[in-house]
XYZ file of C-alpha atoms in Angstrom:
322
model
C 0.000 0.000 0.000
C 1.454 3.345 -1.016
C 2.009 6.216 1.394
C -0.262 9.186 0.802
C 1.435 12.585 1.019
C -0.598 15.772 1.361
C 1.303 18.789 -0.026
C 0.111 21.950 1.720
C 0.639 25.285 -0.122
C 3.912 27.071 0.536
C 3.629 30.069 2.835
C 0.205 29.288 4.286
C -0.225 28.007 7.865
C -2.336 24.890 8.335
C -4.721 25.937 11.111
C -7.267 23.319 12.275
C -10.836 24.438 11.623
C -9.803 27.546 9.668
C -11.478 26.457 6.437
C -12.544 23.686 4.110
C -9.027 22.908 2.879
C -7.689 22.493 6.404
C -10.632 20.327 7.421
C -10.192 18.161 4.322
C -6.485 17.520 4.887
C -6.601 16.894 8.628
C -9.855 14.935 8.613
C -8.988 12.776 5.621
C -5.476 12.095 6.917
C -6.868 10.917 10.249
C -9.504 8.753 8.565
C -6.893 7.211 6.266
C -4.682 6.393 9.262
C -7.651 4.779 11.015
C -8.030 2.556 7.943
C -4.375 1.464 7.921
C -3.103 3.883 5.287
C 0.272 5.508 5.827
C -0.016 9.292 5.482
C 2.150 12.388 5.831
C 1.305 16.093 5.671
C 3.977 18.369 4.241
C 2.957 21.698 5.738
C 6.243 23.500 6.378
C 7.616 23.614 2.850
C 9.507 26.799 2.040
C 10.168 28.359 -1.337
C 13.795 27.383 -0.876
C 13.366 23.655 -0.260
C 10.213 23.010 -2.320
C 11.981 22.184 -5.624
C 14.332 19.578 -4.137
C 11.565 17.998 -2.035
C 9.081 17.762 -4.910
C 11.709 16.460 -7.336
C 12.548 13.752 -4.819
C 8.882 12.816 -4.345
C 8.346 12.742 -8.110
C 10.836 9.869 -8.400
C 9.273 7.679 -5.705
C 7.058 4.818 -6.822
C 5.700 3.991 -3.367
C 3.893 7.276 -2.678
C 0.883 9.201 -3.956
C 0.991 12.988 -3.735
C -2.060 15.155 -3.179
C -1.503 18.853 -3.882
C -3.892 21.147 -2.006
C -5.187 24.173 -3.957
C -2.046 24.264 -6.084
C -0.946 22.551 -9.256
C 2.290 20.554 -9.281
C 5.267 22.140 -11.053
C 5.992 21.180 -14.643
C 8.860 18.891 -13.623
C 6.505 16.777 -11.472
C 5.736 14.128 -14.094
C 4.424 11.434 -11.746
C 0.662 11.029 -11.688
C -0.826 12.825 -8.695
C -4.048 14.250 -7.278
C -4.842 17.966 -7.079
C -7.538 18.782 -4.513
C -9.154 22.141 -5.253
C -11.319 23.880 -2.663
C -11.255 27.326 -4.262
C -12.914 28.612 -7.450
C -10.756 28.701 -10.591
C -8.753 31.795 -11.419
C -10.114 33.078 -14.719
C -6.896 35.062 -15.293
C -4.741 31.929 -15.127
C -3.831 30.232 -18.411
C -4.549 26.627 -17.509
C -3.757 25.294 -20.973
C -0.302 26.898 -20.903
C 0.610 26.107 -17.303
C -1.464 23.074 -16.498
C -0.308 19.580 -15.644
C -0.393 16.510 -17.902
C -3.836 15.115 -18.522
C -3.145 11.930 -16.549
C -3.344 13.819 -13.246
C -6.617 13.776 -11.309
C -8.444 16.866 -10.119
C -10.746 16.679 -7.115
C -13.328 19.437 -6.693
C -15.856 19.862 -3.876
C -19.003 20.354 -5.983
C -20.527 19.840 -9.404
C -20.479 23.601 -9.849
C -16.730 23.757 -9.208
C -16.035 20.784 -11.478
C -17.888 22.474 -14.340
C -16.051 25.761 -13.736
C -12.616 24.137 -13.957
C -13.607 22.019 -16.925
C -14.679 25.091 -18.879
C -11.283 26.751 -18.393
C -9.081 23.734 -19.149
C -9.453 23.017 -22.840
C -6.237 21.524 -24.193
C -5.117 19.076 -21.492
C -8.366 17.763 -20.080
C -7.713 16.209 -16.655
C -9.718 13.536 -14.914
C -12.237 15.458 -12.793
C -13.765 13.879 -9.689
C -15.963 15.197 -6.877
C -15.361 14.593 -3.184
C -17.948 16.506 -1.226
C -17.097 18.121 2.117
C -18.464 16.480 5.223
C -19.848 17.654 8.542
C -17.795 17.075 11.665
C -19.571 14.818 14.186
C -19.577 17.678 16.708
C -22.292 19.322 14.622
C -24.557 16.334 15.169
C -23.824 15.956 18.889
C -24.807 19.516 19.892
C -28.519 19.931 20.573
C -30.387 22.844 19.000
C -31.481 25.304 21.669
C -35.166 25.870 20.970
C -37.611 28.557 22.015
C -37.464 31.179 19.241
C -37.490 31.469 15.461
C -36.418 35.082 15.044
C -32.649 35.001 15.628
C -30.595 35.502 12.433
C -26.836 34.866 12.284
C -24.060 35.766 9.845
C -20.997 33.604 10.569
C -18.845 34.058 7.477
C -15.713 36.040 6.754
C -16.075 39.826 7.053
C -15.676 40.537 3.355
C -17.857 42.481 0.913
C -17.897 39.634 -1.606
C -19.288 37.356 1.115
C -22.332 39.630 1.274
C -21.675 41.544 4.482
C -23.345 44.673 3.096
C -26.432 42.610 2.238
C -26.575 41.328 5.824
C -26.274 44.874 7.179
C -28.945 46.119 4.772
C -31.333 43.373 5.865
C -30.779 44.184 9.544
C -31.468 47.875 8.915
C -34.610 47.078 6.927
C -35.751 44.832 9.774
C -35.203 47.646 12.306
C -37.322 50.011 10.213
C -40.065 47.405 10.036
C -39.874 46.843 13.815
C -40.488 43.129 13.196
C -38.696 41.765 16.267
C -35.888 39.991 14.440
C -32.537 39.771 16.222
C -29.273 39.649 14.267
C -25.801 38.415 15.140
C -22.400 38.625 13.468
C -19.158 36.952 14.528
C -16.148 39.248 14.857
C -13.151 37.352 13.511
C -9.816 38.088 15.227
C -8.266 38.476 11.757
C -9.905 41.669 10.513
C -8.571 44.038 7.872
C -9.419 47.753 7.783
C -12.794 47.057 6.179
C -13.567 44.351 8.722
C -12.778 46.549 11.708
C -14.906 49.378 10.335
C -17.748 46.964 9.543
C -17.786 45.505 13.055
C -17.770 49.017 14.498
C -20.817 49.881 12.376
C -22.611 46.704 13.460
C -22.023 47.495 17.125
C -23.881 50.762 16.616
C -26.943 49.047 15.130
C -29.732 48.500 17.692
C -30.672 45.004 16.500
C -27.221 43.490 15.785
C -25.215 41.629 18.412
C -21.475 41.363 17.706
C -20.275 37.976 18.953
C -16.808 36.895 20.006
C -14.967 34.614 17.606
C -14.557 30.928 18.357
C -11.444 28.791 18.025
C -12.636 25.270 17.214
C -15.525 23.379 15.551
C -17.199 22.432 18.849
C -17.403 26.072 19.916
C -18.731 27.019 16.469
C -21.381 24.296 16.718
C -22.456 25.515 20.157
C -22.630 29.105 18.916
C -24.635 28.381 15.754
C -27.036 26.145 17.685
C -28.254 29.157 19.648
C -29.583 30.796 16.467
C -32.586 29.991 14.296
C -31.537 31.106 10.821
C -28.083 31.290 9.240
C -27.712 33.677 6.297
C -25.080 33.253 3.562
C -25.576 36.260 1.250
C -22.477 35.818 -0.942
C -22.075 38.031 -3.979
C -19.485 35.729 -5.555
C -20.015 32.078 -6.556
C -19.021 29.975 -3.562
C -17.718 26.585 -4.772
C -19.771 24.856 -2.061
C -20.570 26.377 1.360
C -19.556 24.252 4.342
C -21.340 26.461 6.886
C -24.632 25.604 5.226
C -24.364 21.872 5.842
C -23.001 22.378 9.363
C -25.927 24.599 10.303
C -28.495 22.232 8.823
C -27.029 19.309 10.784
C -27.681 21.401 13.882
C -31.294 21.994 12.875
C -30.682 25.628 11.946
C -32.422 26.831 8.794
C -30.214 28.407 6.096
C -30.988 31.195 3.655
C -28.262 31.495 1.043
C -27.615 33.361 -2.179
C -28.693 31.650 -5.399
C -25.180 31.594 -6.811
C -22.324 29.109 -7.071
C -22.473 25.610 -5.614
C -24.587 26.455 -2.576
C -27.660 24.687 -4.011
C -25.739 21.397 -3.645
C -25.683 21.842 0.146
C -29.409 21.244 0.613
C -30.114 18.870 3.498
C -33.778 19.822 3.660
C -33.408 23.099 5.570
C -32.043 25.342 2.803
C -33.833 28.286 1.215
C -32.241 30.488 -1.462
C -32.646 34.193 -2.142
C -31.596 36.303 -5.096
C -27.971 37.273 -4.619
C -27.430 40.961 -3.982
C -31.125 41.550 -3.276
C -31.654 42.895 0.251
C -35.432 42.857 -0.012
C -35.588 39.248 -1.216
C -33.315 38.108 1.612
C -35.471 39.985 4.090
C -38.689 38.462 2.741
C -37.194 34.953 2.849
C -36.107 35.491 6.449
C -39.592 36.650 7.430
C -41.292 33.683 5.753
C -38.746 31.225 7.167
C -39.194 32.598 10.696
C -42.872 31.607 10.552
C -42.054 27.919 9.917
C -41.114 27.179 13.512
C -38.244 25.025 14.678
C -37.500 21.917 12.577
C -38.728 18.633 14.022
C -36.335 16.021 15.384
C -37.210 13.819 12.414
C -36.282 16.616 9.992
C -32.973 17.225 11.773
C -32.098 13.518 11.808
C -32.847 13.386 8.090
C -30.559 16.365 7.464
C -27.767 14.603 9.353
C -27.816 11.736 6.857
C -26.244 14.024 4.244
C -22.532 14.817 3.909
C -21.016 12.295 6.308
C -17.281 11.667 6.596
C -17.709 8.029 5.570
C -19.316 8.951 2.248
C -16.578 11.494 1.490
C -13.876 9.044 2.562
C -15.234 6.298 0.297
C -15.260 8.703 -2.666
C -11.714 9.847 -1.898
C -10.334 6.321 -1.550
C -11.888 5.428 -4.899
C -9.878 8.260 -6.481
C -6.680 7.147 -4.713
C -7.100 3.556 -5.848
C -7.601 4.689 -9.440
C -3.967 5.815 -9.603
C -2.275 3.308 -7.288
């Protein structure tokens, strides 16, 4: 059985729980180890030692390399896997710089697979889908019931993630005096826009600014105290992990009708027109009248996007190139 090496991007720290890429690498590596696979994560590669390390790995016949969000260099001729958790860069010339067609690309949604396929014309790779999964902590935390009017934004503080839409909805709600309560998580890693945005939210009468959390269990406990999670992205998210995590907790999700978010439906997803404050507001109002999901509905939602299903799909890809 070949050793599986995960190649983390140069210059980026691998922080548990920070995003989908980190969760994929750490979770899949642990699951592989539990199933008697030998694995290694290369996460401290520098620009200086990367060429010699990758050239050495390219000559080994007893390993399989998985590049995370980066394509292997041209000299890496050995068949490998490229796991892509980000949307394609439309400015990048894939046909000029891309790898040989025998390599395998893994994307995290049908939407993302189609996007990459449309940009890679000359050297068509093998394209596979391995969907993200929900950590078990999101199924072990009980939804705190008692209200249906608490609305949370838990994404990155970034305009393209729809933060201005969220703020616009909260202000419209205040004018309507409808009783909705809003919450936003203040990340510790804020840029100038983020700091100004959080300051503005603190001044709004119906927005609570919440402290950031440091691990999935704390995130699960935080989200479980809310009734509706909004994901008002203005750009096409490849998937949307927060959506499936919230639904496993029994929290309803209202997300923008763009990107791969429609593939996250576990039975508690509603979509609104992206960029449309009024449509998001109307969907929130109608969703708040539905009441809390039943236990049966929540259990049904938890049947989607399990680690075992993702692991089986990933192993199938690995075995195809062993």
